[in-house]
Coordinates of C-alpha atoms and ligand atoms in Angstrom, one line a residue:
X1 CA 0.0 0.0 0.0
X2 CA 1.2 3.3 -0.9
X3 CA 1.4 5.5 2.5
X4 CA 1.7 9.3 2.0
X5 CA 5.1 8.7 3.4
X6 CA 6.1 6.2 0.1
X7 CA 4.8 8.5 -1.7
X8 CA 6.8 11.7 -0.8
X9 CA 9.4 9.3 -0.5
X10 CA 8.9 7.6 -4.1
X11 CA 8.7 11.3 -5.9
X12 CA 11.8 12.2 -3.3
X13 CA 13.6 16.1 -5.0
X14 CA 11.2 16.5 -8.1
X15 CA 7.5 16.6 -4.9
X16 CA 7.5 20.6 -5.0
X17 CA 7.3 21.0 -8.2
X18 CA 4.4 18.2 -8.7
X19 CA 2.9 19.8 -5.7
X20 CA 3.5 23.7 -7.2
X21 CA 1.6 22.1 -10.9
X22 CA -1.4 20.8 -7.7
X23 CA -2.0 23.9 -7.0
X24 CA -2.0 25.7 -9.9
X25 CA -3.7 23.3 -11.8
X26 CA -6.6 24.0 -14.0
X27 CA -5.8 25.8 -17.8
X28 CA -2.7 27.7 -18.0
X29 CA -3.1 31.5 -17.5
X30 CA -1.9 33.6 -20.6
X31 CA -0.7 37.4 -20.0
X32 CA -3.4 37.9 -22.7
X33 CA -5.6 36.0 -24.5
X34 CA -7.7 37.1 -27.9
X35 CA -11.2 35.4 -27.8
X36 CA -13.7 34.8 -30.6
X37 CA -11.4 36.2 -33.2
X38 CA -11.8 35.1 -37.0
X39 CA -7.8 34.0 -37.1
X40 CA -6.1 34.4 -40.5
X41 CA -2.8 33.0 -40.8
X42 CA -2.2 32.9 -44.3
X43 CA 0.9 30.5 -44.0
X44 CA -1.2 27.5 -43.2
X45 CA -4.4 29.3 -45.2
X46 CA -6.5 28.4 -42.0
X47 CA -9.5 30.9 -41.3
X48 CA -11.6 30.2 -38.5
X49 CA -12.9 31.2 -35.2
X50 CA -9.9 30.5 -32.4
X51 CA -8.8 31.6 -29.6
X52 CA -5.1 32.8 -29.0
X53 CA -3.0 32.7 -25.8
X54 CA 0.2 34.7 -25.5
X55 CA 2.8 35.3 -22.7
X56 CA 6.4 36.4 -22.9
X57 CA 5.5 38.7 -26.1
X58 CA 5.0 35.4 -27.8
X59 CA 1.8 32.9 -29.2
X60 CA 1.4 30.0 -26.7
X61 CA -2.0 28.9 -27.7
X62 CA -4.3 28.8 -30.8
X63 CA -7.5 26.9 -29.5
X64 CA -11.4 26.3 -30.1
X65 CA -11.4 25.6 -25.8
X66 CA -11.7 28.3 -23.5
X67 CA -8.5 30.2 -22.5
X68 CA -7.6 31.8 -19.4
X69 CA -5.8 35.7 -19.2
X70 CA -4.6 38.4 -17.4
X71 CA -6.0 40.5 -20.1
X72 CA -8.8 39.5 -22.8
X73 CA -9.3 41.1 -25.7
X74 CA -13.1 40.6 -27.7
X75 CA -12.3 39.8 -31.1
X76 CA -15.9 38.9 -31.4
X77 CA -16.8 39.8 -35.0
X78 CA -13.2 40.8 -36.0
X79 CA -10.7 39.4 -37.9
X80 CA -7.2 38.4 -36.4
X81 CA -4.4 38.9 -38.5
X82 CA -0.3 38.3 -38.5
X83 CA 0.6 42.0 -38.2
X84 CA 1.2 44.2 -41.5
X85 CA 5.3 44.3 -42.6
X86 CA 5.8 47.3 -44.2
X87 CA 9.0 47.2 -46.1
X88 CA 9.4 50.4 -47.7
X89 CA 8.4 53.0 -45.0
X90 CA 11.1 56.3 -45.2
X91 CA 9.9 58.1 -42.3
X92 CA 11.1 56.1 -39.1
X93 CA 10.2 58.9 -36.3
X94 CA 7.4 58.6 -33.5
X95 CA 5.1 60.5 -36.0
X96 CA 5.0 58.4 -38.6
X97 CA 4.9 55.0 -36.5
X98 CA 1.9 56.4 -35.2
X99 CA 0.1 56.5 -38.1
X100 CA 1.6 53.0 -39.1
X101 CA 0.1 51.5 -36.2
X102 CA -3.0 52.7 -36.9
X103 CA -3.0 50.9 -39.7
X104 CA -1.8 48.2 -38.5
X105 CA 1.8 48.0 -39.5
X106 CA 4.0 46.6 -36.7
X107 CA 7.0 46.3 -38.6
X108 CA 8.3 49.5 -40.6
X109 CA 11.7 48.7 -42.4
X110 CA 13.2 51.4 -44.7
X111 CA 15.0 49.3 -47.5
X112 CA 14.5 51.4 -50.4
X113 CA 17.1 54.0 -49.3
X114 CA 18.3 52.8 -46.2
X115 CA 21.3 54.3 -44.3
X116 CA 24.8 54.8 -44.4
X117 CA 25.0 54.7 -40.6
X118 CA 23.4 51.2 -39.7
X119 CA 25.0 50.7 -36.3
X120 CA 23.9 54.3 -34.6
X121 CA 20.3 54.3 -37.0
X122 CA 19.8 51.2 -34.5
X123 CA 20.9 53.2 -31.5
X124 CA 18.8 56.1 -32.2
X125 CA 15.9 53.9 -31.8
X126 CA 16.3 51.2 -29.4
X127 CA 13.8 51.2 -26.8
X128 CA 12.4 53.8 -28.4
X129 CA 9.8 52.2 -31.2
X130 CA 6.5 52.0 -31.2
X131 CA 6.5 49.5 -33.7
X132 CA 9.3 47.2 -35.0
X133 CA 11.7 48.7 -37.1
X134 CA 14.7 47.7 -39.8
X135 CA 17.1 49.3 -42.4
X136 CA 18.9 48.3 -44.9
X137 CA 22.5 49.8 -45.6
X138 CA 22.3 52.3 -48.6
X139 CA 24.2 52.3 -51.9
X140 CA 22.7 56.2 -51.8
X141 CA 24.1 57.1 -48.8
X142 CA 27.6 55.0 -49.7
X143 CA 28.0 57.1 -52.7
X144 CA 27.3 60.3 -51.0
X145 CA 30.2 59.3 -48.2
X146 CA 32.6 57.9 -51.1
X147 CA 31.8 61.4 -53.1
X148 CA 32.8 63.2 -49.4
X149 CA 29.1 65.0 -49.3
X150 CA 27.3 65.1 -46.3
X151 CA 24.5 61.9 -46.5
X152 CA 21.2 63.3 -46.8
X153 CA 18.3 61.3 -47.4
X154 CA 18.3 61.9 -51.4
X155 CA 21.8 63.5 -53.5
X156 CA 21.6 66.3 -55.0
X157 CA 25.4 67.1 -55.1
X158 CA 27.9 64.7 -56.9
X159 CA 26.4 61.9 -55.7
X160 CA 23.6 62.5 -57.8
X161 CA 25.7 64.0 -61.1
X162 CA 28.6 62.5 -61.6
X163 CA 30.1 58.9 -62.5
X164 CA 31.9 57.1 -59.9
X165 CA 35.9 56.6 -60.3
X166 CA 36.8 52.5 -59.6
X167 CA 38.4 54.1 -56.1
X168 CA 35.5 55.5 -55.1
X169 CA 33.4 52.2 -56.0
X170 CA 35.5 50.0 -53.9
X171 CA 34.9 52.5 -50.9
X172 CA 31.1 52.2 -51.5
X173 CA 31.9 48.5 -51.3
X174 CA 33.6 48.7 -47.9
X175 CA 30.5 51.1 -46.8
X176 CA 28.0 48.5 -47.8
X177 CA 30.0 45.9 -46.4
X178 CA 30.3 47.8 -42.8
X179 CA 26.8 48.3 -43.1
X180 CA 25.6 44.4 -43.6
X181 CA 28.5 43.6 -40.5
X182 CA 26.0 46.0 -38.4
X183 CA 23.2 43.9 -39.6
X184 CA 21.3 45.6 -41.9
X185 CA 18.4 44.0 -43.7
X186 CA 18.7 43.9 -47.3
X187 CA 20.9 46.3 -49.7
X188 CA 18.7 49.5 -50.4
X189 CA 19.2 51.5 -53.8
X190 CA 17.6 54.8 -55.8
X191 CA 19.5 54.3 -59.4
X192 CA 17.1 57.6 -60.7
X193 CA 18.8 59.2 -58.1
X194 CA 22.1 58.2 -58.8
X195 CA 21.9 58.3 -62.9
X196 CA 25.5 58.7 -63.4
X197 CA 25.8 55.0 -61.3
X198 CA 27.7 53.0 -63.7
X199 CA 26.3 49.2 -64.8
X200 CA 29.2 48.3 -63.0
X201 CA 28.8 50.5 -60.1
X202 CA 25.6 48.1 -59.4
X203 CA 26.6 45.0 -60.0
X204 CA 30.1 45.8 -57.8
X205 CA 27.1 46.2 -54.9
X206 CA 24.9 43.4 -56.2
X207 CA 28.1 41.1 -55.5
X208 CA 28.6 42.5 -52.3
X209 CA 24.7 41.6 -51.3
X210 CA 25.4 38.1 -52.5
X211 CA 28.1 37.3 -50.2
X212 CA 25.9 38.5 -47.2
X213 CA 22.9 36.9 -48.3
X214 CA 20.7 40.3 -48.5
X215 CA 17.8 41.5 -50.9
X216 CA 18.9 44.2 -53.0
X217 CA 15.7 47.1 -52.6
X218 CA 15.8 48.7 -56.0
X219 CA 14.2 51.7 -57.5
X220 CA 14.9 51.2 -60.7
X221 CA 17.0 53.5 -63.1
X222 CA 14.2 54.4 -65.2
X223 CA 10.6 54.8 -65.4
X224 CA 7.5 54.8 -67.7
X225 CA 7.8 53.1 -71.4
X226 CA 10.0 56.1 -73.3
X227 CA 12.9 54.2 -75.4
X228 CA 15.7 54.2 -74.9
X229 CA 15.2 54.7 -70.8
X230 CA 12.5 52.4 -70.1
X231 CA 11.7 50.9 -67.2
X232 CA 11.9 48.0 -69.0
X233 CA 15.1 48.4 -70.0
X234 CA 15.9 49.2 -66.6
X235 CA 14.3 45.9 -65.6
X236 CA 16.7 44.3 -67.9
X237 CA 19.1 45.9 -66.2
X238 CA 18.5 44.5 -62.8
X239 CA 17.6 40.6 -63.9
X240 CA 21.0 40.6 -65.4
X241 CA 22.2 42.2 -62.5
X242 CA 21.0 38.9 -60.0
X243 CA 21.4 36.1 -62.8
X244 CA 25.4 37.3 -62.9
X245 CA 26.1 37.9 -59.0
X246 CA 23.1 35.7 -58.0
X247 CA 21.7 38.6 -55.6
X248 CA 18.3 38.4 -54.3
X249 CA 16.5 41.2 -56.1
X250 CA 13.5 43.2 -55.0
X251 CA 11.8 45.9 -57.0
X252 CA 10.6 48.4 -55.2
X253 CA 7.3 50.3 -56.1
X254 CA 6.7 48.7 -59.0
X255 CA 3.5 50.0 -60.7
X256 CA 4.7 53.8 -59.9
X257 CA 8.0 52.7 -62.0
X258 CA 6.2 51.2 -64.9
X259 CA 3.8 53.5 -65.0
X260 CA 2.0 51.6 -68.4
X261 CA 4.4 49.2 -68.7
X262 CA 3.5 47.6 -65.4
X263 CA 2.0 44.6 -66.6
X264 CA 5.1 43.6 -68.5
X265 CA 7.0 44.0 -66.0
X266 CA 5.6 42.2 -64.1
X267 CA 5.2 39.3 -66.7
X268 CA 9.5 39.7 -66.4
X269 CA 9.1 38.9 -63.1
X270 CA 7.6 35.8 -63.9
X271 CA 9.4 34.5 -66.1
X272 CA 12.9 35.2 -64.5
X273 CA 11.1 33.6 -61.4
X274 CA 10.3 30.5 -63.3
X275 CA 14.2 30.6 -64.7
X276 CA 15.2 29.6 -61.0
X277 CA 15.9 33.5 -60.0
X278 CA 14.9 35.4 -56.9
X279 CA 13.1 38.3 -58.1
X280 CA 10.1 39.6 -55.7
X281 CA 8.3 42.9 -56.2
X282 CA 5.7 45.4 -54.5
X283 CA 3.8 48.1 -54.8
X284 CA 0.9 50.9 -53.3
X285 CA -2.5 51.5 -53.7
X286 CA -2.1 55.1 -55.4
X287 CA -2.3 56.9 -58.4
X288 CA 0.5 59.1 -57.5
X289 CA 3.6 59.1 -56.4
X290 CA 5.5 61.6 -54.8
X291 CA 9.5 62.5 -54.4
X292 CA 11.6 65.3 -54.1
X293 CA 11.0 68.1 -56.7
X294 CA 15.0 68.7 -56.7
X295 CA 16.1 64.7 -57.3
X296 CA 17.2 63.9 -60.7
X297 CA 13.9 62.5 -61.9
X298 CA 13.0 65.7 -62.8
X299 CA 15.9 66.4 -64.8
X300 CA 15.0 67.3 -68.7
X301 CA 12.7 65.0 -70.0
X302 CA 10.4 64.1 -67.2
X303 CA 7.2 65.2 -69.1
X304 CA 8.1 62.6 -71.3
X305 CA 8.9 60.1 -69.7
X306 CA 6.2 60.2 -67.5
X307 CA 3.5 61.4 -69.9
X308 CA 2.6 64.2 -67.7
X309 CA 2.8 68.0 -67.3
X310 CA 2.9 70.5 -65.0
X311 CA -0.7 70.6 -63.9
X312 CA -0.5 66.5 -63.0
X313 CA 2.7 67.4 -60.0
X314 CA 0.8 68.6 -56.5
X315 CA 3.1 70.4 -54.4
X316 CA 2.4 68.3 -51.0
X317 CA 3.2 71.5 -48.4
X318 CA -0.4 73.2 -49.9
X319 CA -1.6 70.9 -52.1
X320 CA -1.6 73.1 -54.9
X321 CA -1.1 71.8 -58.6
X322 CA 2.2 73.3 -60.3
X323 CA 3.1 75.5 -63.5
X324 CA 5.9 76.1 -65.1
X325 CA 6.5 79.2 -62.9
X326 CA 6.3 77.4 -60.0
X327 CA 7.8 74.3 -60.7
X328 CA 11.2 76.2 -61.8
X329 CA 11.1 78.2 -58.6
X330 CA 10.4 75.2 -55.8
X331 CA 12.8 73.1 -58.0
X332 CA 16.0 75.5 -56.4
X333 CA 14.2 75.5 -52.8
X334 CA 13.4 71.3 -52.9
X335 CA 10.3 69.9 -51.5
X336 CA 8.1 67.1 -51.8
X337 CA 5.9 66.7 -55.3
X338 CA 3.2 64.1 -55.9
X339 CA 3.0 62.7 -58.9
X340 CA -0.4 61.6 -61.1
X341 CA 1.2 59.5 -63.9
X342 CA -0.8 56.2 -63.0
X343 CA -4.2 54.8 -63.7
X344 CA -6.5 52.8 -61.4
X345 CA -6.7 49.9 -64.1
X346 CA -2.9 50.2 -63.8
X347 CA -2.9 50.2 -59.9
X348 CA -5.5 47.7 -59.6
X349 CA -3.8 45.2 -62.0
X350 CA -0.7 45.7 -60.1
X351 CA -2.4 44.8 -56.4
X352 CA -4.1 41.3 -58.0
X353 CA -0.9 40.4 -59.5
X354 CA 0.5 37.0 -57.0
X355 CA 3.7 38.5 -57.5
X356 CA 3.2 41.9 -55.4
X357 CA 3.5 42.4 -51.9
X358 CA 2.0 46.0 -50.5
X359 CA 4.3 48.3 -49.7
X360 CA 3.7 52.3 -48.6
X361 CA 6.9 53.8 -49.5
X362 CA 5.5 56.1 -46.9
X363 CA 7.1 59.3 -44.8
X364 CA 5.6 62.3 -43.4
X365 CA 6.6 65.6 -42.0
X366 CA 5.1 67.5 -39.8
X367 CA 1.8 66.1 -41.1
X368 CA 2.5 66.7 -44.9
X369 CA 3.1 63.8 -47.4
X370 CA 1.6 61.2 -49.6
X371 CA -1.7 59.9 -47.9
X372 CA 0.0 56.3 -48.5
X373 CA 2.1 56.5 -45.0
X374 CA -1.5 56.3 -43.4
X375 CA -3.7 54.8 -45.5
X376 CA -2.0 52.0 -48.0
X377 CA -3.0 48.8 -45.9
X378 CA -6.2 49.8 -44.8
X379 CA -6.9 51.3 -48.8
X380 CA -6.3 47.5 -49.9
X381 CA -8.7 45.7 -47.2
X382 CA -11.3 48.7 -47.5
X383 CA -11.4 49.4 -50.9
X384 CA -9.9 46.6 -52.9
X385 CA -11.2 43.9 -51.0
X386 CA -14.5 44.9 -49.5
X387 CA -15.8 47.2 -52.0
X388 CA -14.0 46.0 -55.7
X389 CA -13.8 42.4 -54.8
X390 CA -10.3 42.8 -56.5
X391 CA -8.8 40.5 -54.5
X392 CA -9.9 37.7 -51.0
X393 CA -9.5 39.1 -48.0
X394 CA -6.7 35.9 -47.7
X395 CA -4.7 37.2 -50.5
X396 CA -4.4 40.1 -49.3
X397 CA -3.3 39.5 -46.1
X398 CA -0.6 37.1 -47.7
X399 CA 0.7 40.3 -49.5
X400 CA 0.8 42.2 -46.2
X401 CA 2.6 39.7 -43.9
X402 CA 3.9 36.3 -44.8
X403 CA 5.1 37.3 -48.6
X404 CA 7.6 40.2 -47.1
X405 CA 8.3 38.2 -43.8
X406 CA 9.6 35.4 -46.1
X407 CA 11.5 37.6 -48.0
X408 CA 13.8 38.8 -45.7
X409 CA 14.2 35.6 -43.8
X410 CA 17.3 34.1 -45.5
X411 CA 19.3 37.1 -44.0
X412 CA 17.2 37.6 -41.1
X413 CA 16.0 34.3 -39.5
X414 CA 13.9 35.8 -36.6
X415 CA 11.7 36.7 -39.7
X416 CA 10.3 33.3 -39.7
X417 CA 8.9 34.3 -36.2
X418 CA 6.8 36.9 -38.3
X419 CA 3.8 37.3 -40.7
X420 CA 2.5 34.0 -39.4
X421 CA -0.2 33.3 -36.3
X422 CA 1.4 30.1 -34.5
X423 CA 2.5 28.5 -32.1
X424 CA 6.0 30.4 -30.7
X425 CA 5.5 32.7 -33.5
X426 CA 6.1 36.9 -32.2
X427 CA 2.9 38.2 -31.2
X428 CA 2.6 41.0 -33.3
X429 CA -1.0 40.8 -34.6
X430 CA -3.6 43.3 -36.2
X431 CA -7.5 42.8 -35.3
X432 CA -9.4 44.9 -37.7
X433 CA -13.5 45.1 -38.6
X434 CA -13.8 44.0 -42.1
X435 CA -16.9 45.6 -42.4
X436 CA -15.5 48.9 -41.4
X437 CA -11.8 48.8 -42.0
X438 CA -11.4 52.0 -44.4
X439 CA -8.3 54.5 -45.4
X440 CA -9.1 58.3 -44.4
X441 CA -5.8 60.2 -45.4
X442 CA -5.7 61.9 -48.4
X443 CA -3.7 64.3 -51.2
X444 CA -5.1 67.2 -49.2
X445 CA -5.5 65.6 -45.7
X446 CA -2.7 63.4 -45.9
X447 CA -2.3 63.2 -41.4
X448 CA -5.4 61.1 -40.8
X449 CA -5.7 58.0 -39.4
X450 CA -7.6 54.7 -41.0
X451 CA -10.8 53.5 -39.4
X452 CA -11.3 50.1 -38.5
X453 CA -8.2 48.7 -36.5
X454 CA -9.6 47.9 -33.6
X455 CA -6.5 46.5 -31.7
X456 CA -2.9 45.9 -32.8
X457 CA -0.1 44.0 -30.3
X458 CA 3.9 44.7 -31.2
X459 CA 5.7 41.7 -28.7
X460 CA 2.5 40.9 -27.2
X461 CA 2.0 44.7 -26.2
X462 CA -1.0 46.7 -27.3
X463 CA -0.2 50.1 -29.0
X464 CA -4.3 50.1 -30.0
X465 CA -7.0 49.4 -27.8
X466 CA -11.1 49.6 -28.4
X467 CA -9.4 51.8 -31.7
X468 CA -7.4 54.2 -29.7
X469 CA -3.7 54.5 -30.4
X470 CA -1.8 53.8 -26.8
X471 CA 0.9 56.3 -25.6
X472 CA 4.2 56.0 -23.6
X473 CA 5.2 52.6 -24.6
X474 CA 7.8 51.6 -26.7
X475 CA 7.5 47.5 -27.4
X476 CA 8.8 47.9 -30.8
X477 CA 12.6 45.7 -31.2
X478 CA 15.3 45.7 -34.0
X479 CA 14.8 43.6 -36.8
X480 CA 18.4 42.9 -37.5
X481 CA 20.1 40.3 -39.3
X482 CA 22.6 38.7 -37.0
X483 CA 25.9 39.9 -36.5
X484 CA 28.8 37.3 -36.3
Ligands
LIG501 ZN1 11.4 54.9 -54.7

């Protein structure tokens, strides 16, 4: 017979623990648990009702039972969703997160331009973040600190006018090279900003990208369908570019490039995809575009290759459209210009595509920009999903999360962690209404928030509650690729 004495002897050192699992037996308590939520994980392409359980800034539990938390949030006629990724978001400042997080971005990286400085642009914002942030280390910014020019965000010096000598591309080399020892992300480059870059030039950083194992960001050399200068041609450009250093290439912006030749470019993508090459590609939910009225894509020409005049460039500090008169004048000051040279049909085309993944290429200042820092992801579920049935709500979300988390997870493991809803995945999730999920910035009104995420959680932390953006908390961590 087993006496209480046999048996504390039997279970001897391990008894307090068994004893500490008596007593606080029943379901496992969660820091927070999401109930009733319709759960989208488009990894798996499961969407049903579950509960999710999360401690330690991390999803423990995914379940039909009842869970137990310290907090609970009602998803009860909301959709659950891996958090959005943004890729291509410029402005990386307290104002612009907040408008990312209210729509539902938890992961802002800025690869299209990147840094020169990838070491201290982490420093600046460690602890810091609202949401999760990355960067990529700059060709831009190299070629400003090989050309001895202070590194702005775009070149309008030498950097942006004159040809490289080969000693000045090996120093961009070491830059980019420094950069990807600090971990950055992915390679970023601007070639219309940097015209004078030399074939060579990019391919000397496409080889350096190879050894590290990072996406090269590119905005492409040219734009619209003018030959010679296409954007074609300066697709060529890039394909030839991975298939000889065997780069991972990412296009940035693509339908704001292309213009009408989007759809061909895209079929490019394609068909260098189904040649065994990593090509991947995004783009926003705009007609416009916007950039700096003093960068080199408005050098000569840009009526032409654009298709556009004057009247179609809106000066984004009043919102007024330009003339010739004032285009010459705010062209010496520098500012930022939006740009009309896209169609819906073009846009639209571009968003359904199964090779894009939505991107905002957003930044504001001091509440002036392009209404796609606020607006893109909830412009896609609101207006392209709900109301033009362009796309599933699934497919979508694909495009938002798991499609840019996998492309960054060769360099940056802890990616797989992200744009998926499992078990010991990061809890950085978006719960939105899809009957109400709309975007509310505009050209004009460019500072507004979207309507219709309800919650969002960076690292398990809420930064939106019941709707209402949080303040005074700072979950959002490095994405970083690691440093050996
Ligand atoms: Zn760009």
């Amino acid at each position: 017979m087993i006496t209480l004495r046999n048996f504390i002897r039997l279970i001897g050192p391990i008894g307090p623990i068994l004893l500490s699992l008596f007593l606080t037996s029943g379901p496992p308590s969660y820091d927070l648990v999401i109930v009733n939520g319709r759960v989208i994980d488009p990894e798996s392409r499961s969407d049903s009702i579950r509960n999710i359980g999360i401690s330690g800034g991390t999803i423990k539990a995914i379940s039909t039972s009842t869970l137990q938390g310290r907090t609970v949030i009602d998803a009860s006629g909301l959709v659950v969703s891996p958090g959005f990724i943004d890729l291509h978001q410029h402005g990386q400042d307290e104002e612009n997160n907040r408008f990312k997080a209210m729509d539902g971005v938890t992961c802002a990286l800025e690869l299209e331009v990147g840094t020169g400085y990838v070491d201290l642009w982490y420093k600046q914002r460690e602890n810091r973040s609202l949401i999760n942030y990355g960067v990529s280390a700059g060709h831009i910014a190299a070629r400003m600190r090989a050309m001895h020019e202070p590194v702005a965000f775009l070149p309008s010096g030498q950097a942006a006018h004159r040809a490289a000598t080969d000693a000045e591309i090996a120093e961009m080399k070491q830059f980019l090279e420094e950069g990807l020892k600090q971990g950055a992300v992915a390679v970023g480059f601007g070639i219309q900003y940097t015209p004078n870059a030399s074939r060579w030039e990019i391919l000397e950083m496409f080889r350096v990208a190879e050894r590290f194992g990072a996406s090269c960001h590119v905005h492409m050399r040219h734009a619209g369908v003018k030959e010679p200068g296409s954007s074609i041609q300066a697709l060529e450009e890039l394909i030839a570019a991975a298939a000889i250093t065997g780069a991972p290439l990412h296009v940035v912006h693509i339908q704001s490039t292309g213009g009408p030749a989007t759809p061909k470019l895209l079929q490019m993508i394609a068909e260098a995809r189904s040649r065994k090459l990593d090509v991947t590609t995004e783009c926003y939910p705009y007609i416009a575009g916007m950039t700096d009225i003093k960068s080199a894509v408005f050098d000569e020409g840009w009526q032409e290759v654009f298709g556009i005049d004057y009247k179609d460039l809106q000066w984004a500090a009043t919102g007024e459209r330009l003339t010739k008169t004032t285009f010459d004048e705010y062209r010496k000051t520098g500012g930022m210009v939006a740009v009309f040279s896209m169609t819906e049909e073009i846009v639209t085309a571009a968003i359904k595509n199964p090779l894009t993944m939505i991107a905002s290429d957003g930044i504001l200042e001091n509440g002036k920009g392009h209404p796609r820092t606020a607006g893109t992801y909830s412009r896609i579920l609101g207006n392209y999903v709900r109301e033009q049935h362009a796309l599933s709500l699934m497919d979508a979300l694909t495009k938002m999360t798991l499609m840019p988390a996998q492309r960054l997870e060769r360099r940056v493991p802890s990616m797989r962690n992200k744009g998926r809803i499992k078990i010991g995945a990061d809890a950085d999730l978006t719960i939105f209404d899809p009957q109400q999920i709309i975007d509310k910035s505009t050209f004009q009104e460019p500072a507004k928030y979207s309507e219709g995420i309800k919650f969002v959680l960076v690292n398990g932390v809420p930064i939106v509650k019941d709707g209402q953006l949080q303040s005074g908390i700072f979950p959002g961590r490095a994405i970083r690729a690691p440093i050996h």
